[in-house]
CSV table of C-alpha atoms and ligand atoms in Angstrom, one decimal:
chain,number,residue,atom,x,y,z
A,1,UNK,CA,0.0,0.0,0.0
A,2,UNK,CA,2.8,2.4,0.9
A,3,UNK,CA,4.4,1.6,-2.3
A,4,UNK,CA,1.2,2.4,-4.3
A,5,UNK,CA,0.8,5.7,-2.5
A,6,UNK,CA,4.4,6.6,-3.1
A,7,UNK,CA,4.1,5.7,-6.8
A,8,UNK,CA,1.0,7.8,-7.1
A,9,UNK,CA,2.6,10.8,-5.6
A,10,UNK,CA,5.7,10.4,-7.9
A,11,UNK,CA,3.4,10.0,-10.8
A,12,UNK,CA,1.3,13.0,-9.9
A,13,UNK,CA,4.2,15.4,-9.4
A,14,UNK,CA,4.4,15.3,-13.2
A,15,UNK,CA,0.8,14.9,-14.1
A,16,UNK,CA,-1.5,17.4,-15.7
A,17,UNK,CA,-4.5,19.1,-14.3
A,18,UNK,CA,-7.9,17.5,-14.7
A,19,UNK,CA,-7.0,14.0,-13.5
A,20,UNK,CA,-9.9,11.7,-13.3
A,21,UNK,CA,-11.4,11.4,-9.9
A,22,UNK,CA,-10.3,7.8,-9.4
A,23,UNK,CA,-6.5,7.8,-9.0
A,24,UNK,CA,-6.1,4.7,-11.1
A,25,UNK,CA,-9.0,4.8,-13.6
A,26,UNK,CA,-8.0,2.6,-16.5
A,27,UNK,CA,-7.4,4.3,-19.9
A,28,UNK,CA,-9.7,3.9,-22.9
A,29,UNK,CA,-8.7,0.8,-24.9
A,30,UNK,CA,-7.0,1.1,-28.3
A,31,UNK,CA,-6.4,-2.0,-30.4
A,32,UNK,CA,-3.0,-0.6,-31.4
A,33,UNK,CA,-1.6,-1.1,-27.9
A,34,UNK,CA,-3.7,-3.9,-26.7
A,35,UNK,CA,-3.0,-7.0,-28.8
A,36,UNK,CA,-3.9,-10.7,-28.2
A,37,UNK,CA,-0.3,-11.7,-28.6
A,38,UNK,CA,0.4,-9.6,-25.5
A,39,UNK,CA,-2.5,-11.2,-23.7
A,40,UNK,CA,-4.6,-8.1,-24.0
A,41,UNK,CA,-8.0,-7.6,-25.7
A,42,UNK,CA,-10.2,-4.5,-25.8
A,43,UNK,CA,-13.8,-5.0,-24.7
A,44,UNK,CA,-16.0,-5.3,-27.8
A,45,UNK,CA,-18.5,-7.4,-29.7
A,46,UNK,CA,-16.0,-7.9,-32.6
A,47,UNK,CA,-15.3,-11.5,-33.4
A,48,UNK,CA,-11.6,-12.0,-34.3
A,49,UNK,CA,-12.9,-14.4,-37.0
A,50,UNK,CA,-15.1,-12.2,-39.1
A,51,UNK,CA,-14.8,-13.9,-42.5
A,52,UNK,CA,-18.4,-14.7,-43.7
A,53,UNK,CA,-17.1,-17.5,-45.9
A,54,UNK,CA,-15.1,-19.1,-43.2
A,55,UNK,CA,-16.8,-18.0,-40.0
A,56,UNK,CA,-16.0,-18.7,-36.3
A,57,UNK,CA,-17.3,-21.7,-34.5
A,58,UNK,CA,-20.4,-21.0,-32.4
A,59,UNK,CA,-19.1,-21.9,-29.0
A,60,UNK,CA,-21.6,-22.5,-26.2
A,61,UNK,CA,-20.5,-22.9,-22.6
A,62,UNK,CA,-23.0,-24.6,-20.3
A,63,UNK,CA,-22.2,-23.7,-16.7
A,64,UNK,CA,-23.4,-25.0,-13.3
A,65,UNK,CA,-22.9,-23.1,-10.1
A,66,UNK,CA,-24.5,-25.2,-7.4
A,67,UNK,CA,-23.2,-27.7,-4.8
A,68,UNK,CA,-22.0,-30.9,-6.5
A,69,UNK,CA,-24.0,-33.6,-4.8
A,70,UNK,CA,-24.9,-37.2,-5.7
A,71,UNK,CA,-28.5,-36.4,-6.8
A,72,UNK,CA,-27.3,-33.7,-9.2
A,73,UNK,CA,-24.7,-36.1,-10.6
A,74,UNK,CA,-27.1,-39.1,-11.0
A,75,UNK,CA,-30.3,-37.4,-12.1
A,76,UNK,CA,-29.0,-34.8,-14.4
A,77,UNK,CA,-25.2,-34.7,-15.1
A,78,UNK,CA,-24.7,-38.3,-16.0
A,79,UNK,CA,-27.8,-38.7,-18.3
A,80,UNK,CA,-27.6,-35.3,-19.9
A,81,UNK,CA,-23.9,-34.9,-20.6
A,82,UNK,CA,-21.6,-37.8,-20.0
A,83,UNK,CA,-22.0,-39.6,-23.4
A,84,UNK,CA,-22.5,-36.5,-25.4
A,85,UNK,CA,-20.2,-35.6,-28.3
A,86,UNK,CA,-19.5,-32.5,-30.3
A,87,UNK,CA,-19.7,-32.7,-34.1
A,88,UNK,CA,-16.0,-33.5,-34.2
A,89,UNK,CA,-16.6,-36.6,-32.2
A,90,UNK,CA,-14.8,-35.3,-29.0
A,91,UNK,CA,-16.7,-35.2,-25.7
A,92,UNK,CA,-18.4,-31.9,-24.9
A,93,UNK,CA,-17.1,-29.5,-22.3
A,94,UNK,CA,-18.9,-28.0,-19.3
A,95,UNK,CA,-17.9,-25.6,-16.5
A,96,UNK,CA,-18.7,-26.2,-12.8
A,97,UNK,CA,-18.3,-23.2,-10.5
A,98,UNK,CA,-18.2,-25.1,-7.2
A,99,UNK,CA,-19.4,-23.6,-3.9
A,100,UNK,CA,-18.4,-25.4,-0.7
A,101,UNK,CA,-21.3,-26.2,1.5
A,102,UNK,CA,-22.7,-29.8,0.9
A,103,UNK,CA,-20.3,-30.4,-2.0
A,104,UNK,CA,-19.0,-33.9,-2.4
A,105,UNK,CA,-15.4,-33.5,-3.4
A,106,UNK,CA,-15.1,-37.1,-4.7
A,107,UNK,CA,-17.7,-36.2,-7.4
A,108,UNK,CA,-15.8,-33.0,-8.1
A,109,UNK,CA,-12.7,-35.0,-8.9
A,110,UNK,CA,-14.7,-37.4,-11.0
A,111,UNK,CA,-16.0,-34.4,-13.1
A,112,UNK,CA,-12.5,-33.1,-13.4
A,113,UNK,CA,-11.2,-36.5,-14.6
A,114,UNK,CA,-14.0,-36.7,-17.1
A,115,UNK,CA,-12.5,-33.5,-18.6
A,116,UNK,CA,-14.8,-30.9,-17.4
A,117,UNK,CA,-13.6,-27.5,-16.1
A,118,UNK,CA,-13.7,-27.0,-12.3
A,119,UNK,CA,-14.1,-23.3,-11.3
A,120,UNK,CA,-14.8,-21.5,-8.1
A,121,UNK,CA,-18.1,-20.1,-6.7
A,122,UNK,CA,-16.9,-19.0,-3.1
A,123,UNK,CA,-17.0,-20.9,0.2
A,124,UNK,CA,-20.2,-19.5,1.8
A,125,UNK,CA,-22.2,-18.7,-1.4
A,126,UNK,CA,-23.8,-16.2,1.0
A,127,UNK,CA,-27.3,-15.2,-0.3
A,128,UNK,CA,-27.2,-11.8,1.2
A,129,UNK,CA,-26.5,-8.9,-1.2
A,130,UNK,CA,-25.4,-6.8,1.8
A,131,UNK,CA,-22.7,-9.4,2.8
A,132,UNK,CA,-21.0,-9.1,-0.6
A,133,UNK,CA,-21.4,-5.3,-0.7
A,134,UNK,CA,-19.6,-5.1,2.7
A,135,UNK,CA,-16.9,-7.6,1.9
A,136,UNK,CA,-13.3,-6.4,2.1
A,137,UNK,CA,-10.5,-7.6,0.0
A,138,UNK,CA,-9.5,-10.0,2.7
A,139,UNK,CA,-13.0,-11.4,2.9
A,140,UNK,CA,-13.1,-11.9,-0.8
A,141,UNK,CA,-9.7,-13.6,-0.8
A,142,UNK,CA,-10.8,-15.9,1.9
A,143,UNK,CA,-14.0,-16.7,0.0
A,144,UNK,CA,-12.5,-17.3,-3.5
A,145,UNK,CA,-8.9,-18.1,-2.7
A,146,UNK,CA,-10.1,-20.2,0.2
A,147,UNK,CA,-12.4,-22.2,-2.0
A,148,UNK,CA,-9.7,-22.8,-4.5
A,149,UNK,CA,-7.6,-24.3,-1.5
A,150,UNK,CA,-10.6,-26.4,-0.5
A,151,UNK,CA,-11.2,-27.8,-4.0
A,152,UNK,CA,-7.6,-28.5,-4.7
A,153,UNK,CA,-7.0,-30.2,-1.3
A,154,UNK,CA,-10.1,-32.3,-0.9
A,155,UNK,CA,-10.9,-33.1,-4.6
A,156,UNK,CA,-7.1,-33.4,-5.2
A,157,UNK,CA,-7.1,-31.2,-8.3
A,158,UNK,CA,-4.0,-29.1,-9.2
A,159,UNK,CA,-4.7,-25.5,-8.0
A,160,UNK,CA,-3.3,-24.1,-11.3
A,161,UNK,CA,-6.2,-25.9,-13.1
A,162,UNK,CA,-8.8,-23.8,-11.2
A,163,UNK,CA,-8.6,-20.6,-13.3
A,164,UNK,CA,-12.3,-19.5,-13.5
A,165,UNK,CA,-14.5,-17.8,-10.9
A,166,UNK,CA,-18.2,-16.8,-10.7
A,167,UNK,CA,-19.5,-14.7,-7.8
A,168,UNK,CA,-22.8,-15.7,-6.1
A,169,UNK,CA,-25.8,-13.9,-7.5
A,170,UNK,CA,-23.5,-12.5,-10.1
A,171,UNK,CA,-22.7,-9.8,-7.6
A,172,UNK,CA,-19.4,-8.4,-8.8
A,173,UNK,CA,-18.1,-5.7,-6.4
A,174,UNK,CA,-15.9,-3.8,-8.8
A,175,UNK,CA,-12.1,-3.5,-8.4
A,176,UNK,CA,-12.0,-5.1,-5.0
A,177,UNK,CA,-13.5,-8.4,-6.5
A,178,UNK,CA,-10.9,-8.4,-9.3
A,179,UNK,CA,-8.1,-7.6,-6.9
A,180,UNK,CA,-9.1,-10.6,-4.8
A,181,UNK,CA,-9.2,-12.8,-7.9
A,182,UNK,CA,-5.8,-11.7,-9.1
A,183,UNK,CA,-4.3,-12.2,-5.7
A,184,UNK,CA,-5.8,-15.7,-5.6
A,185,UNK,CA,-4.3,-16.4,-9.1
A,186,UNK,CA,-7.5,-16.7,-11.1
A,187,UNK,CA,-7.4,-16.0,-14.8
A,188,UNK,CA,-11.0,-15.0,-15.7
A,189,UNK,CA,-14.4,-14.1,-14.2
A,190,UNK,CA,-17.7,-15.3,-15.5
A,191,UNK,CA,-20.2,-13.1,-13.7
A,192,UNK,CA,-20.8,-10.0,-15.8
A,193,UNK,CA,-24.0,-10.2,-17.9
A,194,UNK,CA,-24.4,-8.5,-21.3
A,195,UNK,CA,-27.7,-7.4,-22.8
A,196,UNK,CA,-28.8,-9.9,-25.5
A,197,UNK,CA,-28.6,-7.1,-28.0
A,198,UNK,CA,-25.1,-6.0,-27.0
A,199,UNK,CA,-23.1,-9.2,-27.1
A,200,UNK,CA,-19.5,-9.0,-25.9
A,201,UNK,CA,-16.7,-11.5,-26.5
A,202,UNK,CA,-14.2,-12.2,-23.7
A,203,UNK,CA,-11.7,-9.3,-23.1
A,204,UNK,CA,-9.1,-8.3,-20.6
A,205,UNK,CA,-9.2,-5.5,-18.0
A,206,UNK,CA,-5.9,-3.9,-19.1
A,207,UNK,CA,-8.0,-1.0,-20.2
A,208,UNK,CA,-11.4,0.4,-19.4
A,209,UNK,CA,-14.3,-1.9,-20.1
A,210,UNK,CA,-17.1,-0.6,-22.3
A,211,UNK,CA,-19.5,-3.3,-21.3
A,212,UNK,CA,-22.7,-2.0,-19.7
A,213,UNK,CA,-22.8,-2.0,-15.9
A,214,UNK,CA,-26.1,-3.2,-14.6
A,215,UNK,CA,-27.6,-1.7,-11.4
A,216,UNK,CA,-27.1,-4.8,-9.2
A,217,UNK,CA,-23.4,-4.9,-9.6
A,218,UNK,CA,-20.3,-2.7,-9.2
A,219,UNK,CA,-18.0,-2.7,-12.2
A,220,UNK,CA,-14.3,-2.4,-12.1
A,221,UNK,CA,-12.9,0.9,-13.4
A,222,UNK,CA,-9.1,0.3,-12.7
A,223,UNK,CA,-6.6,-1.5,-14.9
A,224,UNK,CA,-6.1,-5.2,-14.1
A,225,UNK,CA,-3.6,-6.4,-16.7
A,226,UNK,CA,-4.3,-9.7,-18.3
A,227,UNK,CA,-7.3,-10.5,-16.2
A,228,UNK,CA,-10.1,-11.8,-18.4
A,229,UNK,CA,-13.8,-11.1,-18.3
A,230,UNK,CA,-15.8,-13.8,-20.0
A,231,UNK,CA,-19.2,-12.1,-20.2
A,232,UNK,CA,-22.4,-13.9,-19.6
A,233,UNK,CA,-24.5,-13.4,-22.7
A,234,UNK,CA,-28.1,-12.7,-21.9
A,235,UNK,CA,-30.8,-14.4,-24.0
A,236,UNK,CA,-34.4,-13.6,-24.4
A,237,UNK,CA,-37.0,-15.5,-22.3
A,238,UNK,CA,-40.7,-15.4,-22.0
A,239,UNK,CA,-42.2,-12.1,-23.3
A,240,UNK,CA,-38.7,-11.2,-24.5
A,241,UNK,CA,-37.4,-10.6,-21.0
A,242,UNK,CA,-33.6,-10.4,-20.7
A,243,UNK,CA,-32.3,-13.4,-18.8
A,244,UNK,CA,-29.2,-15.5,-18.4
A,245,UNK,CA,-30.2,-18.5,-16.4
A,246,UNK,CA,-32.5,-21.0,-18.0
A,247,UNK,CA,-34.6,-21.2,-14.9
A,248,UNK,CA,-35.2,-17.4,-14.8
A,249,UNK,CA,-36.1,-17.1,-18.4
A,250,UNK,CA,-39.5,-18.5,-17.4
A,251,UNK,CA,-40.2,-20.2,-20.7
A,252,UNK,CA,-43.0,-22.8,-20.5
A,253,UNK,CA,-44.5,-25.2,-23.0
A,254,UNK,CA,-44.0,-28.6,-24.5
A,255,UNK,CA,-40.6,-30.1,-24.8
A,256,UNK,CA,-40.6,-29.1,-28.5
A,257,UNK,CA,-41.4,-25.5,-27.6
A,258,UNK,CA,-38.7,-25.3,-25.0
A,259,UNK,CA,-36.2,-26.9,-27.4
A,260,UNK,CA,-37.2,-24.5,-30.2
A,261,UNK,CA,-36.9,-21.5,-27.9
A,262,UNK,CA,-33.3,-22.4,-27.1
A,263,UNK,CA,-32.4,-23.3,-30.7
A,264,UNK,CA,-33.8,-19.8,-31.7
A,265,UNK,CA,-31.6,-18.1,-29.2
A,266,UNK,CA,-28.5,-19.9,-30.6
A,267,UNK,CA,-29.6,-19.1,-34.1
A,268,UNK,CA,-29.8,-15.4,-33.4
A,269,UNK,CA,-26.2,-15.2,-32.2
A,270,UNK,CA,-24.9,-17.7,-34.8
A,271,UNK,CA,-26.5,-15.6,-37.5
A,272,UNK,CA,-25.0,-12.5,-36.1
A,273,UNK,CA,-21.4,-12.1,-34.6
A,274,UNK,CA,-21.1,-15.7,-33.2
A,275,UNK,CA,-20.1,-14.3,-29.8
A,276,UNK,CA,-19.7,-17.3,-27.5
A,277,UNK,CA,-22.9,-18.0,-25.5
A,278,UNK,CA,-23.0,-18.9,-21.8
A,279,UNK,CA,-25.9,-20.8,-20.6
A,280,UNK,CA,-26.5,-21.0,-16.8
A,281,UNK,CA,-28.1,-24.3,-15.8
A,282,UNK,CA,-29.7,-24.7,-12.4
A,283,UNK,CA,-31.0,-28.1,-11.6
A,284,UNK,CA,-34.1,-26.6,-9.9
A,285,UNK,CA,-35.3,-25.6,-13.4
A,286,UNK,CA,-35.9,-29.3,-14.1
A,287,UNK,CA,-38.0,-29.8,-10.9
A,288,UNK,CA,-40.2,-26.7,-11.2
A,289,UNK,CA,-40.7,-26.2,-15.0
A,290,UNK,CA,-42.7,-29.0,-16.7
A,291,UNK,CA,-41.0,-30.5,-19.8
A,292,UNK,CA,-37.8,-28.6,-19.2
A,293,UNK,CA,-35.7,-31.8,-18.9
A,294,UNK,CA,-37.1,-33.3,-22.1
A,295,UNK,CA,-36.9,-29.9,-23.9
A,296,UNK,CA,-33.3,-29.4,-22.9
A,297,UNK,CA,-32.4,-32.9,-23.9
A,298,UNK,CA,-34.0,-32.3,-27.3
A,299,UNK,CA,-32.1,-29.0,-27.6
A,300,UNK,CA,-28.8,-30.8,-26.9
A,301,UNK,CA,-29.6,-33.4,-29.5
A,302,UNK,CA,-30.5,-30.9,-32.2
A,303,UNK,CA,-27.7,-28.5,-31.5
A,304,UNK,CA,-25.3,-31.5,-31.7
A,305,UNK,CA,-26.3,-32.0,-35.4
A,306,UNK,CA,-24.9,-28.5,-36.4
A,307,UNK,CA,-21.4,-29.0,-37.5
A,308,UNK,CA,-20.2,-25.5,-36.5
A,309,UNK,CA,-21.7,-25.5,-32.9
A,310,UNK,CA,-19.5,-26.7,-30.1
A,311,UNK,CA,-20.3,-27.2,-26.4
A,312,UNK,CA,-17.2,-26.3,-24.5
A,313,UNK,CA,-16.1,-25.0,-21.1
A,314,UNK,CA,-15.6,-21.2,-20.4
A,315,UNK,CA,-11.9,-21.9,-20.1
A,316,UNK,CA,-12.0,-23.3,-23.6
A,317,UNK,CA,-13.8,-20.2,-24.8
A,318,UNK,CA,-11.0,-18.0,-23.4
A,319,UNK,CA,-8.4,-20.3,-24.9
A,320,UNK,CA,-10.1,-20.0,-28.3
A,321,UNK,CA,-10.1,-16.2,-28.3
A,322,UNK,CA,-6.4,-16.3,-27.4
A,323,UNK,CA,-5.8,-18.5,-30.5
A,324,UNK,CA,-8.9,-17.8,-32.7
A,325,UNK,CA,-9.6,-20.2,-35.6
A,326,UNK,CA,-12.6,-20.6,-37.8
A,327,UNK,CA,-15.1,-23.4,-37.3
A,328,UNK,CA,-13.6,-25.5,-40.0
A,329,UNK,CA,-10.3,-25.6,-38.1
A,330,UNK,CA,-11.7,-25.9,-34.6
A,331,UNK,CA,-11.4,-29.1,-32.6
A,332,UNK,CA,-13.0,-29.5,-29.2
A,333,UNK,CA,-10.2,-29.4,-26.6
A,334,UNK,CA,-9.7,-32.8,-25.1
A,335,UNK,CA,-8.6,-33.0,-21.4
A,336,UNK,CA,-8.0,-36.8,-21.2
A,337,UNK,CA,-4.7,-36.5,-19.4
A,338,UNK,CA,-6.2,-36.5,-15.9
A,339,UNK,CA,-6.1,-39.6,-13.9
A,340,UNK,CA,-8.2,-40.7,-11.0
A,341,UNK,CA,-6.4,-40.2,-7.7
A,342,UNK,CA,-8.9,-40.4,-4.9
A,343,UNK,CA,-9.1,-42.5,-1.7
A,344,UNK,CA,-12.7,-41.8,-0.9
A,345,UNK,CA,-13.6,-41.0,2.7
A,346,UNK,CA,-16.8,-39.8,4.2
A,347,UNK,CA,-16.2,-37.3,6.9
A,348,UNK,CA,-18.6,-36.3,9.7
A,349,UNK,CA,-17.5,-32.8,10.8
A,350,UNK,CA,-18.5,-30.0,13.1
A,351,UNK,CA,-19.1,-26.7,11.4
A,352,UNK,CA,-18.4,-23.2,12.8
A,353,UNK,CA,-21.9,-23.0,14.4
A,354,UNK,CA,-21.4,-26.4,16.2
A,355,UNK,CA,-23.7,-28.1,13.6
A,356,UNK,CA,-22.8,-31.3,11.8
A,357,UNK,CA,-21.7,-31.4,8.1
A,358,UNK,CA,-21.0,-34.5,6.1
A,359,UNK,CA,-18.3,-34.1,3.5
A,360,UNK,CA,-16.8,-36.7,1.1
A,361,UNK,CA,-13.2,-36.2,0.3
A,362,UNK,CA,-10.4,-37.7,-1.7
A,363,UNK,CA,-7.9,-37.3,1.2
A,364,UNK,CA,-8.2,-38.0,4.9
A,365,UNK,CA,-10.8,-36.0,6.8
A,366,UNK,CA,-9.9,-32.6,8.2
A,367,UNK,CA,-10.4,-31.9,12.0
A,368,UNK,CA,-13.4,-29.6,11.5
A,369,UNK,CA,-15.6,-28.6,8.6
A,370,UNK,CA,-13.5,-26.3,6.3
A,371,UNK,CA,-14.9,-22.8,6.2
A,372,UNK,CA,-14.0,-19.2,5.4
A,373,UNK,CA,-10.8,-18.4,7.3
A,374,UNK,CA,-10.0,-22.1,7.8
A,375,UNK,CA,-10.1,-23.7,4.4
A,376,UNK,CA,-8.0,-26.7,5.5
A,377,UNK,CA,-10.4,-27.4,8.4
A,378,UNK,CA,-7.7,-27.4,11.1
A,379,UNK,CA,-8.5,-27.7,14.7
B,401,LIG,C1,-24.3,-14.4,5.3
B,401,LIG,O1,-23.9,-13.1,5.8
B,401,LIG,C2,-24.6,-12.7,6.9
B,401,LIG,C3,-24.0,-11.3,7.3
B,401,LIG,O2,-24.3,-10.4,6.3
B,401,LIG,C4,-24.4,-13.6,8.1
B,401,LIG,O3,-25.1,-13.2,9.2
B,401,LIG,C5,-24.7,-15.1,7.7
B,401,LIG,O4,-24.4,-16.0,8.7
B,401,LIG,C6,-24.0,-15.4,6.4
B,401,LIG,N1,-24.4,-16.8,5.9
B,401,LIG,C7,-23.5,-17.6,5.5
B,401,LIG,C8,-24.1,-18.9,5.0
B,401,LIG,O5,-22.3,-17.4,5.5
B,402,LIG,C1,-30.0,-14.6,-40.6
B,402,LIG,O1,-29.7,-13.4,-41.2
B,402,LIG,C2,-30.3,-13.2,-42.6
B,402,LIG,C3,-29.9,-11.9,-43.1
B,402,LIG,O2,-28.9,-11.2,-42.3
B,402,LIG,C4,-31.8,-13.4,-42.5
B,402,LIG,O3,-32.3,-13.3,-43.8
B,402,LIG,C5,-32.2,-14.7,-41.9
B,402,LIG,O4,-33.6,-14.8,-41.7
B,402,LIG,C6,-31.5,-14.8,-40.5
B,402,LIG,N1,-31.8,-16.2,-40.0
B,402,LIG,C7,-32.2,-16.3,-38.7
B,402,LIG,C8,-32.4,-17.7,-38.2
B,402,LIG,O5,-32.3,-15.4,-37.9
């Protein structure tokens, strides 16, 4: 901190009048000094592959950000996704932003070994807006860095493979959130929604973002070099409402109608800039919306017949934009180098309130239930 203040004073002894009010507000982006080869990309809706005759692949990232438990795995993940292939014959990708409470870490390792991306969704997944609004840098590091420690320890996944983060309720808290992510060595955030009519592709925060800032969140204004924002692309739901979680789009109907609605949302983007799409899937959608499971299955089957549409992880989306190729040259990234390394144990643990929590782990049980401030669950 002293260092930053000193630097600022040194900088400002030569600076001109009329400095922006924020001492560190990021500069406007210019594609001349922000190039992908330097791990920099201006915020925009421009697709790096803009050749109409040889267009970009339409990438779709299906994302799940709820506790990984046996019923989710058995009832939905296994039947919907495990045998599913992209048009190139490779298995599809998915991203799981894993929160801590109730999560079974042996299943998290299983998903990782199957090739899916494991990301981070905080330890507490606290449902209070106020909680996140009040959170300090240290709180956020404990929430997100702490959850990375929990996942890497108890699911035995290399910490460096956990690169993506999504904040609960998509409640980004501006620069302090990004600082916490950077300090916890994450690469990208997937919490910032776009309007369905203003699609953005992933970009870095080296320079000021031009993505619209919605009222429920605080947007970063400072420069965070090489940190990526993978926007969540809104789609249109019932009565054309803007939405970004399949459950909150409130579309009802027959399985055919639900499938057609989703295919239409993909067609709109595919026919436009081919910005990658993010679909947020919550399993409660399947229990409270009739025909949603059948409709979603139908959608997955139909979309799988389009040879330029690929279901991938958000990490794969960022990797693609770092090395963009057209659909004809795209191959679904395969992560088949991960081997199972899990000695399953069931732990009965005391949580911070004195209550009991059960946790399945790939390594011997900790002393107490891991929590914010004590991710290793030490006595
Ligand atoms: C959420 O935050 C509030 C304080 O804002 C706290 O009282 C509550 O215990 C927290 N819940 C969890 C699950 O951490
Ligand atoms: C795609 O765009 C073309 C013209 O830009 C239009 O004629 C066509 O109807 C569009 N298709 C879909 C599925 O939106």
